[in-house]
Amino acid sequence: MATTATYMSLDRPLSVKEISDRALQYDYLPQLPFNRWYRAAEVVYREATHYLRDGNTPQAFMMFSRFCDLVMYKLSKHSELSIPEYRSQYRNLVKRVHTAIELMGPLRAEIEAVYNRWEARMKAQRQSQPPLKSTIRVVDPALSWSHAAPDRILDAKENQDIALEMANRERLRRRNATKTAPSRSSRMLSEDELQRRNMEAVRYQLDRSYKKPDTDDQLRSTNYSYPSIKQSAPLSYGSSRPSSSPSRPLPPRPPKQPAEQYRPPSVEPPPRPRKELDAETFIPQRSQSPIPPPKEALEPRPELTGRYTFRPDKYLENGKPLRSIFLPKTLRGRFLRLAEPNTKRGLEMCGLLCGINLNNALFITHLLIPDQECTENTCDTKNEADIWEFCETEDVMQFGWIHTHPTQTCFLSSRDMHTQASYQAMLSESIAIVCAPRYEPSWGIFRLTDPPGLSGMLDCRKTDPFHPHDIPSDQLYVDALRPAGHVHEADLSLDVCDLRGKK
């Protein structure tokens, strides 16, 4: 259903108007509960901040614009806004609108400057030579900033090692930031100030000047153990040998060093180095070629130093791009172990898939088990305030959900599709994982088609767990796992948080 208006020359950046128009292209249904739209607004805002941190100016501007429109022009008229709890949540969203507007000012100026430079270049080319037929592609604001550096647009499948290393670095940065972060109470009181401070730090990185060497160097040194030369000698295997044998007159015999250690028994201080050298006796076979492994590990790093992004992995039925999702291989096994008590009793159980948006790719890093009510055919989350608090604390977004079918086969029921629609309405890449341990296939990863599945679920008013639709069932949802879909299973670490029974 993509029209010719959705195509452009390969090197053309998007204008502010084009990005603003795309920001308004989302489906809003006022009949959906306010808490679902509150969740959607949270996702949009976090997406914007993550894109801003990556330096993806057009996409950050688009998501901030969408957030402002959703809060100020849509949710302000929601019928459930009279409920005190929802009114309080709406006030929090309005505060973030003010922060978003402040951040959009410099973003707009940057987008206009890039577009004006492109326009001037095209004008000069038209005067000097006739225009050439250029390659066309679907417009994606996430790739618009790379118009002058197409080599910085990477394929997620071909560069999976780079993607995982990038995700590990980001997780390490966040953990280090959490250690130095203020207490929860003080952070919640000054949320806007902290958000603004965080965005200012990001802006520093976008100005092509690495004026934060302490954080960058800290990431590199903590993420890789081998370059830690400036630390104590016992930690660096390469430097421990010369440090323990400077007084030896026979340094040209490094392999016989273990035998030389028996010469100075009179020296009492070396018991500690002797233990470390004993451990090193197992390393010579491995460390005979210590140089190649570091070189192999360092090879992908040059790509990580510049400004780049991952191209869309797949496309929706309407032609809109889908970002790659990296899913930990251990997620299903860990979730099924937690769900085993419910599975034995024939009760469903659900978990939320949370993670980070980094360089136009999504990484699932957390499995959140919310407080929930479970039956044979349903599982409904409770205490959603705890979920929002968790996402805020860990600075993660919800990318979908996972649940069990203890007595049924692997498929999306009518109720499941309605739940999936609430996720996918604002985040097209959202996925639903179904685990059916008693049947084959025992699991599946799905997304609604768009169209007709998503629009069909949003328009449907039926509430029974199993009810028919006017759309054929085989057209409502599709497999989201590669190679058919946009989800990659990868060796990605996973954190699990269980909120059940916690006050």
XYZ file of C-alpha atoms in Angstrom:
503
model
C 0.000 0.000 0.000
C 3.083 2.180 -0.169
C 2.645 5.027 -2.634
C 5.230 6.794 -4.741
C 5.233 9.585 -2.185
C 6.994 7.289 0.230
C 10.073 7.087 -1.995
C 12.945 9.471 -2.354
C 16.476 9.655 -3.691
C 19.005 7.725 -1.661
C 20.974 10.716 -0.411
C 18.060 13.028 0.391
C 17.492 13.945 4.051
C 14.013 14.546 5.470
C 12.721 18.043 6.078
C 11.133 19.181 9.330
C 7.679 19.176 7.735
C 8.082 15.625 6.425
C 9.174 14.373 9.825
C 6.346 16.258 11.567
C 3.798 14.778 9.168
C 5.092 11.280 9.866
C 4.850 11.917 13.598
C 1.068 12.281 13.237
C 0.669 9.007 11.347
C -0.509 6.721 14.128
C -3.813 5.137 15.045
C -5.528 6.583 18.096
C -8.726 4.978 19.416
C -10.286 6.883 22.329
C -12.340 3.856 23.369
C -9.217 2.021 24.549
C -8.568 2.357 28.323
C -6.438 5.278 29.452
C -3.843 3.024 31.088
C -3.069 1.444 27.703
C -2.468 4.841 26.143
C -0.411 5.868 29.152
C 1.780 2.816 28.462
C 1.974 3.805 24.795
C 2.982 7.384 25.668
C 5.721 6.075 27.961
C 7.071 3.903 25.144
C 7.085 6.802 22.670
C 8.884 9.111 25.107
C 11.537 6.531 25.948
C 12.055 5.822 22.263
C 12.681 9.514 21.684
C 15.242 9.753 24.482
C 17.022 6.611 23.284
C 17.236 7.962 19.732
C 18.525 11.272 21.074
C 21.229 9.422 23.003
C 22.221 7.627 19.785
C 22.479 10.955 17.960
C 19.633 10.092 15.580
C 18.191 13.587 15.333
C 15.336 13.053 12.804
C 13.936 10.006 14.604
C 14.225 11.665 18.028
C 12.416 14.752 16.704
C 9.656 12.591 15.198
C 9.057 10.613 18.414
C 9.043 13.758 20.577
C 6.510 15.313 18.170
C 4.320 12.211 18.347
C 4.502 12.207 22.146
C 3.431 15.848 22.358
C 0.519 15.300 19.969
C -0.646 12.187 21.817
C -0.573 13.846 25.232
C -1.821 17.341 24.437
C -4.368 16.683 21.680
C -5.528 13.098 22.225
C -5.250 12.042 25.867
C -6.378 15.445 27.122
C -9.874 14.510 25.864
C -9.946 10.899 27.086
C -13.177 9.944 28.860
C -11.367 8.293 31.803
C -9.303 11.365 32.633
C -11.701 12.232 35.460
C -10.414 9.247 37.484
C -7.979 10.645 40.109
C -5.285 8.017 39.449
C -5.321 8.675 35.720
C -5.435 12.431 36.242
C -2.216 12.186 38.256
C -0.564 10.092 35.526
C -1.633 12.606 32.898
C -0.014 15.470 34.847
C 3.267 13.548 34.785
C 2.979 13.228 31.019
C 2.362 16.962 30.644
C 5.564 17.693 32.581
C 7.472 15.577 30.084
C 5.862 17.510 27.225
C 7.610 20.667 28.467
C 10.943 18.818 28.530
C 10.306 17.432 25.028
C 9.538 20.895 23.625
C 12.797 22.258 25.037
C 14.766 19.439 23.427
C 13.002 19.783 20.072
C 14.274 23.348 19.530
C 17.930 22.476 18.804
C 16.858 19.290 17.013
C 14.711 21.313 14.605
C 17.601 23.683 13.913
C 19.946 20.769 13.178
C 17.458 19.110 10.808
C 16.878 22.367 8.941
C 20.630 22.975 8.612
C 21.218 19.496 7.153
C 18.310 19.861 4.729
C 19.413 23.333 3.619
C 22.942 22.071 2.935
C 21.536 19.239 0.835
C 19.286 21.632 -1.082
C 22.213 23.935 -1.827
C 24.309 20.994 -3.025
C 21.517 19.742 -5.305
C 21.049 23.250 -6.755
C 24.740 23.490 -7.546
C 24.708 20.056 -9.199
C 21.692 20.909 -11.342
C 23.464 24.011 -12.627
C 26.658 22.144 -13.470
C 25.254 18.896 -14.906
C 21.897 17.266 -15.694
C 20.350 15.263 -12.832
C 21.097 11.554 -12.714
C 18.617 8.826 -11.987
C 19.309 7.848 -8.390
C 18.367 4.777 -6.472
C 15.150 5.015 -4.474
C 14.229 3.513 -1.129
C 11.437 3.718 1.409
C 11.822 6.816 3.547
C 12.872 5.971 7.080
C 13.534 8.860 9.483
C 15.845 6.562 11.428
C 18.185 6.479 8.413
C 17.743 10.072 7.322
C 20.723 11.386 9.261
C 23.011 8.942 7.382
C 22.308 10.527 3.985
C 25.917 11.698 3.740
C 27.457 8.455 5.056
C 25.665 5.405 3.649
C 28.583 3.196 4.744
C 27.482 3.821 8.326
C 24.179 1.999 7.729
C 24.762 -1.594 8.831
C 22.860 -4.812 8.315
C 21.864 -6.316 11.663
C 22.206 -9.939 10.584
C 25.636 -9.491 8.979
C 26.924 -7.387 11.899
C 25.402 -9.272 14.815
C 28.699 -9.325 16.754
C 28.918 -5.541 16.534
C 25.297 -5.198 17.619
C 25.773 -7.417 20.681
C 29.013 -5.684 21.673
C 27.244 -2.347 21.347
C 24.392 -3.571 23.555
C 26.811 -4.880 26.194
C 28.596 -1.530 26.297
C 25.324 0.305 26.765
C 24.243 -2.031 29.566
C 27.589 -1.530 31.290
C 27.242 2.237 30.973
C 23.785 2.127 32.530
C 24.911 -0.074 35.403
C 27.785 2.275 36.162
C 25.370 5.201 36.037
C 22.980 3.398 38.389
C 25.727 2.958 40.983
C 26.269 6.707 41.154
C 22.598 7.655 40.776
C 20.753 9.287 43.706
C 18.159 7.460 45.737
C 14.778 6.653 44.167
C 12.925 9.260 46.186
C 15.282 12.075 45.273
C 15.336 11.030 41.613
C 11.571 11.002 41.327
C 11.355 14.443 42.882
C 13.816 15.896 40.365
C 12.958 13.750 37.350
C 12.734 16.648 34.886
C 16.046 18.091 36.024
C 17.791 14.745 35.724
C 16.235 14.106 32.321
C 17.420 17.489 31.111
C 20.893 16.858 32.484
C 21.008 13.510 30.727
C 19.941 15.040 27.439
C 22.584 17.766 27.760
C 25.205 15.078 28.155
C 23.920 13.431 25.014
C 24.049 16.704 23.127
C 27.743 16.974 24.029
C 28.392 13.703 22.258
C 26.444 14.798 19.174
C 28.683 17.828 18.588
C 31.529 15.681 17.250
C 33.650 16.333 20.337
C 34.390 13.585 22.841
C 34.457 15.848 25.854
C 33.556 13.001 28.157
C 36.763 10.922 28.077
C 36.213 9.702 31.587
C 33.031 7.816 30.674
C 34.263 6.583 27.295
C 37.579 5.404 28.666
C 35.865 3.830 31.609
C 33.597 1.871 29.299
C 36.481 0.589 27.244
C 38.617 -0.387 30.224
C 35.847 -2.055 32.159
C 34.397 -3.876 29.202
C 37.698 -5.471 28.183
C 40.114 -6.889 30.742
C 43.182 -7.126 28.535
C 43.965 -3.386 28.124
C 44.039 -2.792 31.885
C 47.780 -2.073 31.871
C 47.625 0.879 34.241
C 46.129 -1.231 37.003
C 47.992 -3.389 39.497
C 50.503 -5.863 38.108
C 48.712 -9.053 39.245
C 45.748 -8.208 37.023
C 47.751 -7.862 33.790
C 49.267 -11.165 32.795
C 51.663 -9.609 30.354
C 53.197 -7.290 32.936
C 53.288 -9.690 35.874
C 56.283 -11.623 34.623
C 58.691 -8.750 34.152
C 57.571 -7.233 37.437
C 58.333 -10.440 39.354
C 61.713 -11.052 37.715
C 63.460 -7.692 37.261
C 66.216 -8.787 39.654
C 66.886 -12.065 37.822
C 70.067 -12.039 35.738
C 68.521 -14.496 33.243
C 65.493 -12.835 31.626
C 66.002 -14.423 28.175
C 64.389 -17.638 29.456
C 60.705 -16.749 29.900
C 59.423 -20.332 29.457
C 61.685 -21.550 32.267
C 60.391 -18.909 34.616
C 58.373 -21.398 36.694
C 61.641 -23.248 37.441
C 63.416 -20.008 38.327
C 60.809 -19.263 40.939
C 62.390 -21.930 43.153
C 65.680 -20.025 43.428
C 64.580 -17.282 45.787
C 62.932 -19.274 48.586
C 64.576 -16.970 51.094
C 62.438 -14.079 49.948
C 59.243 -14.250 51.977
C 57.151 -11.581 50.198
C 56.558 -13.586 46.991
C 54.004 -16.113 48.297
C 51.276 -14.013 46.740
C 52.958 -13.664 43.319
C 53.780 -17.362 43.469
C 50.078 -18.248 43.653
C 49.328 -16.003 40.726
C 52.248 -17.457 38.767
C 50.989 -20.942 39.546
C 47.744 -19.922 37.944
C 49.725 -18.611 35.006
C 51.331 -22.002 34.462
C 48.023 -23.020 32.908
C 48.063 -19.977 30.667
C 51.335 -20.419 28.721
C 49.709 -22.944 26.388
C 46.852 -20.478 25.796
C 48.985 -17.369 25.949
C 51.550 -18.595 23.447
C 49.418 -16.658 20.989
C 47.882 -13.891 23.121
C 48.210 -11.269 20.440
C 45.749 -12.675 17.862
C 42.722 -12.814 20.210
C 43.029 -9.131 21.158
C 43.397 -8.235 17.503
C 40.257 -10.175 16.639
C 38.390 -8.535 19.496
C 39.585 -5.115 18.414
C 38.590 -5.519 14.764
C 34.921 -4.498 15.100
C 35.671 -1.551 17.378
C 36.436 1.011 14.665
C 32.847 0.683 13.463
C 31.631 1.510 16.970
C 33.526 4.792 17.190
C 31.501 6.601 14.525
C 27.911 7.609 14.061
C 25.951 4.780 12.471
C 22.689 2.859 12.579
C 21.145 -0.475 11.602
C 18.915 -0.555 8.550
C 15.363 -1.918 8.848
C 15.311 -5.700 8.899
C 11.817 -6.315 7.508
C 8.754 -4.308 6.501
C 5.104 -4.298 7.505
C 2.399 -5.161 5.031
C 1.834 -1.410 4.546
C 5.507 -0.851 3.664
C 6.650 0.725 6.937
C 10.050 -0.451 8.192
C 10.581 -2.856 11.090
C 13.696 -2.651 13.241
C 15.606 -5.768 14.231
C 14.906 -7.255 17.672
C 17.643 -9.257 19.390
C 16.169 -11.891 21.712
C 18.297 -13.779 24.306
C 18.435 -17.508 23.577
C 17.997 -18.257 27.289
C 14.732 -16.325 27.648
C 12.269 -19.155 26.968
C 14.012 -21.646 29.250
C 14.182 -19.232 32.158
C 10.581 -18.149 31.701
C 9.299 -21.746 31.544
C 11.106 -22.610 34.784
C 9.374 -19.690 36.505
C 6.031 -20.694 34.992
C 6.354 -24.408 35.822
C 4.201 -24.294 39.010
C 1.397 -22.623 37.048
C 1.851 -24.956 34.087
C 1.438 -28.031 36.299
C -1.836 -26.573 37.582
C -3.048 -25.770 34.073
C -2.830 -21.980 34.606
C -1.400 -19.461 32.180
C 1.396 -17.077 33.150
C 2.833 -14.017 31.419
C 5.985 -11.953 31.440
C 6.971 -8.640 29.860
C 9.856 -8.264 27.401
C 11.806 -5.112 28.220
C 14.981 -3.718 26.727
C 16.813 -0.874 25.068
C 16.592 0.857 21.696
C 20.114 1.381 20.426
C 21.162 2.650 17.001
C 17.835 1.695 15.427
C 17.920 -1.873 16.794
C 16.002 -3.276 19.769
C 17.664 -5.461 22.397
C 15.602 -7.433 24.925
C 17.645 -7.316 28.128
C 15.060 -7.879 30.891
C 12.291 -10.382 31.560
C 9.816 -8.806 33.964
C 7.289 -11.032 35.735
C 4.504 -8.694 36.897
C 1.968 -9.331 39.592
C -0.897 -11.067 37.795
C -4.148 -12.988 37.972
C -3.991 -16.298 36.113
C -6.692 -18.640 34.852
C -6.760 -21.549 32.398
C -7.212 -19.203 29.427
C -6.124 -15.747 30.624
C -3.475 -13.880 32.582
C -4.029 -10.224 33.517
C -1.359 -7.980 35.013
C -1.948 -6.079 38.253
C -0.242 -3.181 40.029
C 0.886 -1.566 36.800
C 2.507 1.250 38.759
C 5.229 -1.240 39.721
C 5.798 -1.961 36.033
C 6.245 1.733 35.173
C 8.527 2.156 38.172
C 10.680 -0.748 37.014
C 10.947 0.617 33.464
C 11.887 4.039 34.788
C 14.495 2.648 37.176
C 16.159 0.430 34.565
C 15.567 2.927 31.720
C 14.028 0.240 29.516
C 11.047 -0.013 27.166
C 8.449 -2.743 26.699
C 8.935 -4.592 23.419
C 6.190 -7.160 23.882
C 5.208 -10.054 26.109
C 5.519 -13.792 26.607
C 2.933 -16.202 28.026
C 2.175 -19.893 28.338
C -0.567 -22.078 26.911
C -0.461 -24.970 29.402
C -3.460 -26.805 27.928
C -3.612 -25.391 24.384
C -1.533 -25.394 21.230
C 0.793 -22.613 20.117
C -1.340 -19.831 18.614
C -2.715 -16.371 19.411
C -6.232 -16.481 20.804
C -8.683 -13.638 20.229
C -7.844 -12.195 23.627
C -4.123 -12.581 22.925
C -4.486 -10.627 19.696
C -6.321 -7.820 21.483
C -3.502 -7.643 24.034
C -0.912 -7.659 21.261
C -2.743 -4.806 19.516
C -2.260 -2.569 22.567
C 1.504 -3.122 22.314
C 1.768 -2.877 18.555
C -0.370 0.271 18.223
C 2.576 2.482 19.202
C 5.528 0.132 18.630
C 5.232 -1.757 15.370
C 8.049 -4.153 16.282
C 6.281 -5.426 19.433
C 6.085 -9.218 19.605
C 4.060 -11.886 21.401
C 5.801 -15.147 22.390
C 3.598 -18.163 23.078
C 4.942 -21.261 24.882
C 2.915 -24.487 24.621
C 5.073 -27.115 26.394
C 2.696 -30.040 25.732
C 2.451 -29.596 21.957
C 4.543 -29.195 18.830
C 5.490 -26.612 17.874
C 6.101 -25.816 21.534
C 6.646 -22.091 21.021
C 6.270 -19.280 18.524
C 6.999 -15.560 18.087
C 4.213 -13.564 16.439
C 3.130 -10.073 15.383
C -0.155 -8.822 13.988
C -0.331 -8.027 10.300
C -0.666 -4.320 9.542
C -3.042 -4.313 7.768
C -5.391 -6.072 8.321
C -4.668 -7.673 11.728
C -3.843 -4.583 13.819
C -6.676 -2.420 12.532
C -9.081 -5.350 12.862
C -8.212 -5.862 16.536
C -8.363 -2.150 17.358
C -11.831 -1.906 15.807
C -13.156 -5.085 17.456
C -15.398 -4.589 20.529
C -15.788 -8.245 21.557
C -14.250 -9.356 24.845
C -14.629 -13.154 24.953
C -11.306 -15.050 25.095
C -12.295 -16.936 21.935
C -14.430 -15.035 19.443
C -14.464 -14.960 15.641
C -13.427 -12.052 13.427
C -14.465 -10.958 9.978
C -10.841 -11.304 8.834
C -9.598 -14.826 8.013
C -7.499 -16.179 10.877
C -4.461 -16.860 8.666
C -4.313 -13.146 7.808
C -4.430 -11.790 11.359
C -0.872 -12.537 12.509
C 2.412 -13.869 11.148
C 5.658 -15.445 12.347
C 8.114 -12.813 13.585
C 11.224 -15.010 13.960
C 13.890 -14.921 11.281
C 14.136 -15.655 8.452
C 10.473 -14.758 7.973
C 10.415 -11.992 10.573
C 12.524 -9.325 12.273
C 13.494 -11.189 15.486
C 17.014 -12.613 15.925
C 17.870 -15.093 18.666
C 21.324 -14.175 19.993
C 23.776 -14.813 22.833
C 22.555 -11.835 24.812
C 22.587 -11.723 28.608
C 19.216 -11.494 30.346
C 18.133 -10.090 33.708
C 14.984 -11.444 35.353
C 12.856 -9.472 37.809
C 9.863 -11.102 39.559
C 7.367 -8.625 41.021
C 4.792 -11.194 42.141
C 3.756 -10.862 45.743
C 5.848 -7.722 46.298
C 4.251 -4.702 47.901
